[in-house]
Amino acid sequence: MSSINYSEKIPNNVNLADDRALQRALEQWQPNFLSWWGDMGPEGSHGYDVYLRTAVSVDAGGWAHFDHVKMPDYRWGIFLTPGEADRKIHFGAHKGEAAWQDVPGEHRANLRRIIVTQGDTEPASVEQQRHLGLTAPSMYDMRNLFQVNVEEGRHLWAMVYLLHRYFGRDGREEAEALLERRSGDDDNPRILGAFNERTPDWLSFYMFTYFTDRDGKFQLSALAESGFDPLARTTKFMLTEEAHHMFVGESGVSRVVQRTAQVMNELKTDDPKRLREAGVIDLDTVQRYLNFHYSVTIDLFGADHSSNAATFYSSGLKGRYEESKRDDDHQLEGQTYRLLDVKDGKLVEREVPMLNAMNEVLRDDYIKDSVAGVNRWNKVLEKAGIDFRLTVPHKAFNRAIGTFAGVRVAPDGRIIGEAEWAANEAKWLPTPEDRAYVASLMGRVVEPGKFANWIAPPAMGINRQPVDFEYVRFN
Ligand SMILES: [Fe+2]
Ligand SMILES: [Fe+2]
């Protein structure tokens, strides 16, 4: 069950060979995927041999194989965490019933929508990041970028498998549409806002993988609880890969901060202008990037008050983060949750039925998890003897979805007027000058063991290889 036959066209642990029709459908989709990868995957990289991790089994002990591979030859496979015998639905109205091995007719439309929305984010991020290989600050970082990219490609495969296997003709049409939408396209954009933003530079990339891949972690964790067993098992395995994506973000920002702190100490200054002259990213700019990525990402959880979210939970389609570790009735009828609302120009708390607040419940769990990493970045500053501290802005800041859309809120949570917003926006969010400055630092560094001036080397290499290992062979 757990070992993957790599001689198959589509490596898998789902006995694809036993289902000819499904195998044929996926084999027809595969060249379209490869042609999408050719057009929208990492620019100019197709001939490189990259030291990549490939999923080769679902064993917790050793599921990955590392070797140099050309990315178009990467084996994008379909892996599900092994099923639990007699698994039961453990939340919502169907709690205690056997988990579904097939799509229940009544939940078909909602499940399809959930899978398509998740699936759409995967190729979107590859598209957003496709130019970054040209300006990698090191070979090590370039390899990490490509690792994230190929695995987002595999996550697309994971969702397409579910669509093909369980949703018949509409599933196949959705799978095609996933290759047709384009991040940022005016006519046919990706489904969710944050996935249509550009990821123009490496500071954005680290912020994205820290904050936005973490949104992925929380969405996948909620789906890993699903009563639809194939979805639960698929997303569980995706989470295994996702951890590395967040590591790339967390360690990336940490190394930026570390390098800036070092130069601050050398020059004995915190003046952004002098730091920029020295070619590092001043901490105010790091904070503005953080504010942007954090606020755009928490919008991804959806409206704070949502009847769809209630339906998804009650129907057993999407649980809470760590649903099974919670000690309540897992049905939540009659329970309430405190939401923030705007009243008379102030933020006030309001109690609502918890089922309608499921997006907010997940967002609040996400926020707790995000803050932990920001504190680790602050430890780097503390250790360097720098007083500056990075913070996450108030959750009402710069929101475009839900109650706070259209409300001007300062990072400290005060509701403010247009004038105060206009006077401070350049302090709170990246300005065109900030972006131009960061862009000016981007230049490719490709000698093994060398790093761009604005970022510190990592503490160690990938898969116990040295930091100066040849992670990418350009041929
Ligand atoms: Fe993903
Ligand atoms: Fe990811």
Coordinates of C-alpha atoms and ligand atoms in Angstrom, one line a residue:
M1 CA 0.0 0.0 0.0
S2 CA 2.6 2.5 1.0
S3 CA 5.3 2.0 -1.5
I4 CA 5.0 3.8 -4.8
N5 CA 5.8 2.2 -8.1
Y6 CA 7.9 4.8 -10.0
S7 CA 7.7 3.0 -13.3
E8 CA 4.0 4.0 -13.5
K9 CA 3.2 7.1 -15.4
I10 CA 1.5 8.6 -12.4
P11 CA 3.0 7.4 -9.2
N12 CA 0.3 6.6 -6.7
N13 CA -0.8 4.6 -3.7
V14 CA -4.5 4.5 -4.8
N15 CA -4.4 1.5 -7.0
L16 CA -4.8 3.6 -10.1
A17 CA -4.0 0.6 -12.3
D18 CA -7.3 -1.1 -11.2
D19 CA -9.4 1.8 -12.5
R20 CA -8.8 2.1 -16.2
A21 CA -11.3 4.9 -16.9
L22 CA -9.8 7.0 -14.1
Q23 CA -6.3 6.3 -15.2
R24 CA -7.1 7.3 -18.7
A25 CA -8.8 10.5 -17.6
L26 CA -5.7 11.4 -15.5
E27 CA -3.4 10.5 -18.3
Q28 CA -5.3 12.8 -20.6
W29 CA -5.0 15.6 -18.0
Q30 CA -1.3 15.0 -17.5
P31 CA 0.0 16.6 -20.8
N32 CA -2.2 19.6 -20.1
F33 CA -0.6 19.9 -16.7
L34 CA 2.9 19.6 -18.2
S35 CA 2.1 22.2 -20.8
W36 CA 0.7 24.5 -18.0
W37 CA 4.0 23.9 -16.1
G38 CA 6.0 24.7 -19.2
D39 CA 4.1 28.0 -19.6
M40 CA 3.5 29.1 -16.0
G41 CA 6.1 27.1 -13.9
P42 CA 9.4 28.6 -12.8
E43 CA 10.8 30.7 -15.7
G44 CA 13.9 29.6 -17.5
S45 CA 14.4 26.6 -15.2
H46 CA 13.4 23.7 -17.3
G47 CA 16.9 22.4 -18.0
Y48 CA 18.2 22.7 -14.4
D49 CA 18.9 19.7 -12.2
V50 CA 17.5 20.6 -8.8
Y51 CA 18.1 18.8 -5.5
L52 CA 14.5 18.0 -4.8
R53 CA 12.5 16.0 -2.4
T54 CA 10.0 13.6 -4.0
A55 CA 7.3 11.9 -2.1
V56 CA 7.8 8.2 -2.6
S57 CA 5.6 6.7 0.2
V58 CA 3.4 7.8 3.0
D59 CA 5.5 6.3 5.8
A60 CA 5.9 8.8 8.5
G61 CA 9.5 7.6 9.0
G62 CA 10.7 8.0 5.4
W63 CA 8.3 9.3 2.8
A64 CA 10.7 11.4 0.9
H65 CA 13.5 10.8 -1.6
F66 CA 16.1 13.5 -2.3
D67 CA 18.0 13.7 -5.6
H68 CA 18.9 16.0 -8.5
V69 CA 16.0 16.0 -11.0
K70 CA 14.9 18.2 -13.8
M71 CA 11.6 19.8 -12.8
P72 CA 9.6 18.8 -15.8
D73 CA 10.6 15.2 -14.9
Y74 CA 9.5 15.5 -11.3
R75 CA 7.1 12.6 -10.4
W76 CA 3.9 14.4 -9.4
G77 CA 2.1 11.6 -7.7
I78 CA -1.1 10.8 -5.9
F79 CA -0.7 9.8 -2.3
L80 CA -3.3 9.4 0.4
T81 CA -2.6 8.7 4.0
P82 CA -3.8 5.1 4.7
G83 CA -7.4 4.9 5.7
E84 CA -8.5 4.1 9.2
A85 CA -10.7 1.1 9.5
D86 CA -14.3 2.0 10.5
R87 CA -13.5 5.7 10.6
K88 CA -16.5 7.7 11.9
I89 CA -17.6 11.3 11.1
H90 CA -16.7 13.0 14.3
F91 CA -18.5 16.4 14.1
G92 CA -21.6 18.0 12.8
A93 CA -25.1 16.6 12.3
H94 CA -23.7 13.2 11.0
K95 CA -21.4 12.7 14.0
G96 CA -21.1 9.0 14.8
E97 CA -22.0 7.8 11.3
A98 CA -19.5 6.0 9.1
A99 CA -17.2 8.3 7.2
W100 CA -18.2 8.6 3.5
Q101 CA -16.1 6.7 1.0
D102 CA -18.1 8.3 -1.8
V103 CA -19.6 11.7 -2.3
P104 CA -23.1 12.0 -0.7
G105 CA -25.5 13.4 -3.3
E106 CA -26.8 16.1 -0.9
H107 CA -23.3 17.5 -0.3
R108 CA -21.9 17.1 -3.8
A109 CA -22.1 20.7 -4.8
N110 CA -20.5 22.0 -1.6
L111 CA -17.7 19.4 -1.6
R112 CA -16.9 20.2 -5.2
R113 CA -16.7 23.8 -4.4
I114 CA -14.4 23.2 -1.4
I115 CA -12.1 21.0 -3.4
V116 CA -12.0 23.4 -6.4
T117 CA -11.3 26.4 -4.1
Q118 CA -8.4 24.5 -2.4
G119 CA -7.1 23.2 -5.7
D120 CA -7.1 26.6 -7.3
T121 CA -4.6 28.0 -4.8
E122 CA -2.0 25.5 -5.7
P123 CA -1.2 26.4 -9.3
A124 CA -1.9 30.0 -8.4
S125 CA 1.1 30.3 -6.1
V126 CA 3.3 28.7 -8.7
E127 CA 2.2 31.4 -11.1
Q128 CA 2.8 34.1 -8.6
Q129 CA 6.3 32.9 -7.9
R130 CA 7.4 32.1 -11.5
H131 CA 9.9 34.9 -11.9
L132 CA 11.6 34.5 -8.6
G133 CA 14.2 31.9 -9.7
L134 CA 15.8 34.7 -11.8
T135 CA 16.7 36.6 -8.7
A136 CA 17.4 34.0 -6.0
P137 CA 19.7 35.2 -3.3
S138 CA 21.5 31.8 -3.3
M139 CA 21.5 28.4 -4.7
Y140 CA 20.0 27.1 -1.5
D141 CA 17.1 29.5 -1.7
M142 CA 16.6 28.8 -5.3
R143 CA 16.3 25.1 -4.5
N144 CA 13.7 25.8 -1.8
L145 CA 11.7 27.9 -4.1
F146 CA 11.6 25.1 -6.7
Q147 CA 10.8 22.6 -4.0
V148 CA 7.8 24.6 -2.9
N149 CA 6.7 25.0 -6.6
V150 CA 6.8 21.3 -7.5
E151 CA 4.9 20.4 -4.3
E152 CA 2.2 23.0 -5.0
G153 CA 2.0 21.2 -8.4
R154 CA 1.5 17.9 -6.6
H155 CA -1.2 19.5 -4.4
L156 CA -3.0 20.4 -7.6
W157 CA -2.7 16.7 -8.6
A158 CA -4.1 15.7 -5.3
M159 CA -7.2 17.8 -5.8
V160 CA -7.6 16.8 -9.4
Y161 CA -7.5 13.2 -8.4
L162 CA -10.5 13.8 -6.2
L163 CA -12.3 15.7 -8.9
H164 CA -11.7 13.0 -11.5
R165 CA -12.3 10.1 -9.2
Y166 CA -15.5 11.3 -7.5
F167 CA -17.2 14.0 -9.5
G168 CA -17.5 12.5 -13.0
R169 CA -17.8 14.9 -15.9
D170 CA -18.2 18.1 -13.9
G171 CA -15.1 17.0 -12.0
R172 CA -13.1 16.7 -15.2
E173 CA -14.3 20.1 -16.4
E174 CA -13.3 21.6 -13.1
A175 CA -9.8 20.0 -13.5
E176 CA -9.4 21.6 -16.9
A177 CA -10.5 25.0 -15.6
L178 CA -7.8 24.7 -12.8
L179 CA -5.3 24.9 -15.6
E180 CA -7.0 27.7 -17.4
R181 CA -7.4 30.4 -14.7
R182 CA -4.3 32.5 -14.2
S183 CA -3.2 34.4 -11.2
G184 CA -3.8 38.2 -11.6
D185 CA -5.6 37.7 -15.0
D186 CA -8.3 40.3 -15.6
D187 CA -10.7 38.0 -17.4
N188 CA -10.0 34.6 -15.8
P189 CA -8.3 35.2 -12.4
R190 CA -7.7 32.7 -9.6
I191 CA -10.6 32.3 -7.2
L192 CA -9.2 34.0 -4.0
G193 CA -7.9 37.5 -3.7
A194 CA -4.5 36.9 -2.1
F195 CA -3.7 34.4 -5.0
N196 CA -4.0 37.2 -7.5
E197 CA -1.4 39.4 -5.8
R198 CA 2.0 39.4 -7.3
T199 CA 5.0 37.9 -5.4
P200 CA 7.5 40.2 -7.0
D201 CA 10.5 39.8 -4.7
W202 CA 12.1 37.5 -2.2
L203 CA 10.9 39.3 0.9
S204 CA 7.4 38.9 -0.5
F205 CA 8.1 35.2 -1.1
Y206 CA 9.2 34.6 2.5
M207 CA 6.2 36.5 3.8
F208 CA 4.0 34.6 1.5
T209 CA 5.3 31.2 2.5
Y210 CA 5.2 32.2 6.1
F211 CA 1.7 33.7 6.2
T212 CA -0.1 32.4 3.1
D213 CA 1.2 28.8 3.1
R214 CA 0.1 28.8 6.8
D215 CA -3.4 29.6 5.7
G216 CA -3.0 26.5 3.6
K217 CA -2.0 24.6 6.7
F218 CA -5.2 25.7 8.5
Q219 CA -7.5 25.0 5.5
L220 CA -5.9 21.6 5.0
S221 CA -6.1 20.8 8.7
A222 CA -9.8 21.6 8.7
L223 CA -10.3 19.5 5.6
A224 CA -8.3 16.7 7.1
E225 CA -11.2 16.3 9.6
S226 CA -13.7 15.9 6.8
G227 CA -16.4 13.2 6.9
F228 CA -15.6 12.7 3.2
D229 CA -12.7 10.2 3.9
P230 CA -10.7 10.6 0.6
L231 CA -10.5 14.3 1.1
A232 CA -9.4 13.8 4.7
R233 CA -6.7 11.4 3.7
T234 CA -5.5 13.5 0.8
T235 CA -5.2 16.7 2.8
K236 CA -3.4 14.9 5.7
F237 CA -0.6 13.9 3.4
M238 CA -0.4 17.4 1.8
L239 CA 0.2 18.8 5.3
T240 CA 3.4 16.7 5.6
E241 CA 4.8 18.7 2.6
E242 CA 3.3 22.0 3.7
A243 CA 5.6 22.1 6.8
H244 CA 8.6 22.8 4.7
H245 CA 6.9 25.6 2.9
M246 CA 6.3 27.4 6.1
F247 CA 9.9 26.7 7.2
V248 CA 11.1 28.4 4.1
G249 CA 9.1 31.5 5.0
E250 CA 9.9 31.5 8.7
S251 CA 13.7 31.0 8.2
G252 CA 13.8 33.3 5.2
V253 CA 12.4 36.3 7.2
S254 CA 14.5 35.3 10.1
R255 CA 17.6 35.5 8.0
V256 CA 16.6 38.9 6.6
V257 CA 16.1 40.2 10.1
Q258 CA 19.4 38.7 11.3
R259 CA 21.4 40.3 8.5
T260 CA 19.8 43.7 9.0
A261 CA 20.5 43.5 12.8
Q262 CA 24.1 42.6 12.0
V263 CA 24.5 45.7 9.8
M264 CA 22.6 47.9 12.3
N265 CA 25.2 46.9 14.9
E266 CA 28.1 47.3 12.6
L267 CA 27.0 50.8 11.6
K268 CA 25.5 51.6 15.0
T269 CA 22.4 53.0 13.4
D270 CA 18.7 52.3 12.9
D271 CA 18.3 54.9 10.2
P272 CA 16.5 53.3 7.3
K273 CA 18.3 55.5 4.8
R274 CA 21.8 54.5 6.0
L275 CA 20.7 50.8 6.2
R276 CA 19.5 51.0 2.6
E277 CA 22.8 52.6 1.6
A278 CA 24.4 49.5 3.1
G279 CA 22.2 47.3 1.0
V280 CA 20.0 45.7 3.7
I281 CA 16.3 45.8 4.3
D282 CA 15.4 48.2 7.2
L283 CA 13.1 46.8 9.8
D284 CA 10.3 49.3 9.1
T285 CA 10.1 47.9 5.6
V286 CA 10.0 44.4 6.9
Q287 CA 7.2 45.4 9.2
R288 CA 5.2 47.0 6.3
Y289 CA 5.6 43.8 4.2
L290 CA 4.5 41.8 7.2
N291 CA 1.4 44.1 7.7
F292 CA 0.5 43.6 4.0
H293 CA 0.9 39.8 3.8
Y294 CA -0.8 39.2 7.2
S295 CA -3.9 41.3 6.4
V296 CA -4.3 40.0 2.9
T297 CA -3.9 36.4 4.2
I298 CA -6.4 36.6 7.0
D299 CA -9.0 37.7 4.4
L300 CA -8.6 34.2 2.9
F301 CA -10.6 32.7 5.8
G302 CA -13.7 34.4 4.5
A303 CA -16.5 36.5 6.0
D304 CA -16.6 36.5 9.8
H305 CA -20.2 35.7 9.8
S306 CA -21.1 33.0 7.2
S307 CA -23.9 30.6 6.7
N308 CA -21.8 28.6 4.2
A309 CA -19.3 28.0 6.9
A310 CA -22.0 26.8 9.2
T311 CA -23.3 24.4 6.5
F312 CA -19.8 23.1 5.8
Y313 CA -19.3 22.3 9.5
S314 CA -22.8 20.9 10.3
S315 CA -22.7 18.8 7.2
G316 CA -19.4 17.2 8.3
L317 CA -17.5 18.5 5.3
K318 CA -15.0 20.8 7.0
G319 CA -14.1 20.6 10.7
R320 CA -12.2 22.9 13.0
Y321 CA -8.4 23.0 13.4
E322 CA -7.6 20.0 15.6
E323 CA -11.3 19.1 15.9
S324 CA -10.6 15.8 17.7
K325 CA -8.5 17.4 20.4
R326 CA -11.4 19.7 21.5
D327 CA -13.6 18.6 24.4
D328 CA -17.0 19.9 23.4
D329 CA -19.9 18.2 21.7
H330 CA -18.5 18.8 18.2
Q331 CA -22.0 19.9 17.0
L332 CA -22.0 23.4 18.6
E333 CA -25.7 23.9 18.3
G334 CA -26.6 26.7 20.8
Q335 CA -23.0 27.7 21.4
T336 CA -21.8 31.2 20.8
Y337 CA -18.6 32.9 19.7
R338 CA -17.5 36.5 20.2
L339 CA -17.0 38.5 17.0
L340 CA -15.7 42.0 16.5
D341 CA -18.2 44.4 15.0
V342 CA -18.2 48.1 14.2
K343 CA -20.6 50.3 16.1
D344 CA -20.7 54.1 16.4
G345 CA -17.1 54.3 15.1
K346 CA -15.8 51.8 17.6
L347 CA -14.9 48.1 17.6
V348 CA -17.3 46.2 19.9
E349 CA -17.7 42.5 20.6
R350 CA -20.9 40.7 19.6
E351 CA -22.0 37.2 20.4
V352 CA -23.2 35.2 17.5
P353 CA -24.1 31.5 17.0
M354 CA -20.7 29.7 16.9
L355 CA -21.7 27.7 13.8
N356 CA -22.0 30.9 11.8
A357 CA -18.6 32.0 13.1
M358 CA -16.6 29.0 11.9
N359 CA -14.5 31.1 9.6
E360 CA -13.6 33.4 12.5
V361 CA -12.8 30.4 14.7
L362 CA -10.3 29.1 12.1
R363 CA -8.9 32.6 11.6
D364 CA -8.4 33.1 15.3
D365 CA -6.5 29.8 15.5
Y366 CA -4.4 30.9 12.5
I367 CA -3.6 34.2 14.2
K368 CA -2.3 32.4 17.3
D369 CA -0.1 30.2 15.2
S370 CA 1.3 33.2 13.2
V371 CA 2.2 35.2 16.2
A372 CA 4.4 32.4 17.5
G373 CA 6.7 32.7 14.6
V374 CA 6.8 36.5 14.7
N375 CA 8.0 36.1 18.3
R376 CA 10.8 33.9 17.1
W377 CA 11.9 36.6 14.7
N378 CA 11.9 39.0 17.6
K379 CA 14.2 36.7 19.5
V380 CA 16.8 37.2 16.7
L381 CA 16.5 41.0 17.3
E382 CA 16.7 40.5 21.0
K383 CA 19.8 38.4 20.8
A384 CA 21.4 41.0 18.6
G385 CA 20.7 43.7 21.2
I386 CA 18.2 45.5 18.9
D387 CA 15.1 47.1 20.6
F388 CA 12.9 47.0 17.5
R389 CA 10.1 44.4 17.7
L390 CA 8.0 43.1 14.8
T391 CA 4.3 42.8 15.5
V392 CA 1.2 41.5 13.7
P393 CA -1.3 44.3 13.1
H394 CA -4.8 44.2 14.6
K395 CA -7.0 41.8 12.7
A396 CA -9.3 44.6 11.5
F397 CA -6.4 46.3 9.8
N398 CA -6.5 46.6 6.0
R399 CA -9.2 44.1 5.5
A400 CA -11.2 43.6 2.3
I401 CA -13.5 40.8 3.3
G402 CA -16.1 40.7 6.1
T403 CA -17.2 43.3 8.6
F404 CA -14.1 45.4 8.3
A405 CA -14.1 45.7 4.6
G406 CA -14.2 49.4 3.8
V407 CA -13.5 50.4 7.5
R408 CA -10.3 52.2 8.1
V409 CA -8.5 50.7 11.0
A410 CA -4.9 51.5 12.3
P411 CA -2.5 48.6 13.0
D412 CA -3.2 49.2 16.7
G413 CA -6.9 48.6 16.2
R414 CA -8.3 52.1 16.3
I415 CA -11.0 53.0 13.8
I416 CA -9.7 56.1 12.0
G417 CA -10.9 58.5 9.3
E418 CA -9.8 58.8 5.7
A419 CA -7.5 61.6 6.5
E420 CA -5.5 59.8 9.2
W421 CA -5.4 56.7 7.0
A422 CA -4.0 58.8 4.1
A423 CA -1.4 60.4 6.3
N424 CA -0.2 57.1 7.6
E425 CA -0.7 54.5 4.9
A426 CA 3.0 54.9 3.8
K427 CA 4.1 54.0 7.3
W428 CA 1.8 51.0 7.5
L429 CA 1.9 49.3 4.1
P430 CA 4.7 48.9 1.6
T431 CA 5.0 51.9 -0.6
P432 CA 6.0 51.9 -4.3
E433 CA 9.5 53.2 -3.1
D434 CA 9.8 50.3 -0.6
R435 CA 9.0 47.8 -3.3
A436 CA 11.4 49.5 -5.7
Y437 CA 14.1 49.4 -3.1
V438 CA 13.6 45.7 -2.3
A439 CA 13.4 45.0 -6.1
S440 CA 16.7 46.8 -6.5
L441 CA 18.4 44.3 -4.2
M442 CA 17.2 41.3 -6.1
G443 CA 20.0 39.8 -8.2
R444 CA 20.9 36.3 -8.8
V445 CA 23.5 34.7 -6.6
V446 CA 24.3 31.2 -7.8
E447 CA 27.8 30.3 -6.5
P448 CA 27.4 27.4 -4.0
G449 CA 27.6 28.8 -0.5
K450 CA 27.4 32.4 -1.5
F451 CA 24.5 34.6 -0.3
A452 CA 23.1 38.0 -1.4
N453 CA 24.2 40.9 0.9
W454 CA 20.7 41.4 2.3
I455 CA 20.2 38.0 3.8
A456 CA 22.2 35.8 6.3
P457 CA 23.1 32.2 5.3
P458 CA 20.9 29.5 6.9
A459 CA 22.1 27.6 10.0
M460 CA 22.2 24.4 8.0
G461 CA 21.6 22.9 4.6
I462 CA 18.8 20.7 3.2
N463 CA 18.6 17.0 4.1
R464 CA 21.9 17.3 6.1
Q465 CA 23.8 18.5 3.0
P466 CA 26.2 21.4 3.6
V467 CA 25.1 24.9 3.1
D468 CA 27.5 25.2 0.1
F469 CA 26.2 22.1 -1.5
E470 CA 25.4 22.3 -5.2
Y471 CA 21.6 22.4 -4.8
V472 CA 21.1 23.4 -8.5
R473 CA 23.1 22.3 -11.5
F474 CA 22.6 24.7 -14.3
N475 CA 24.0 22.5 -17.0
Ligands
FE1 FE -0.2 23.5 -1.3
FE2 FE 2.4 25.3 0.3

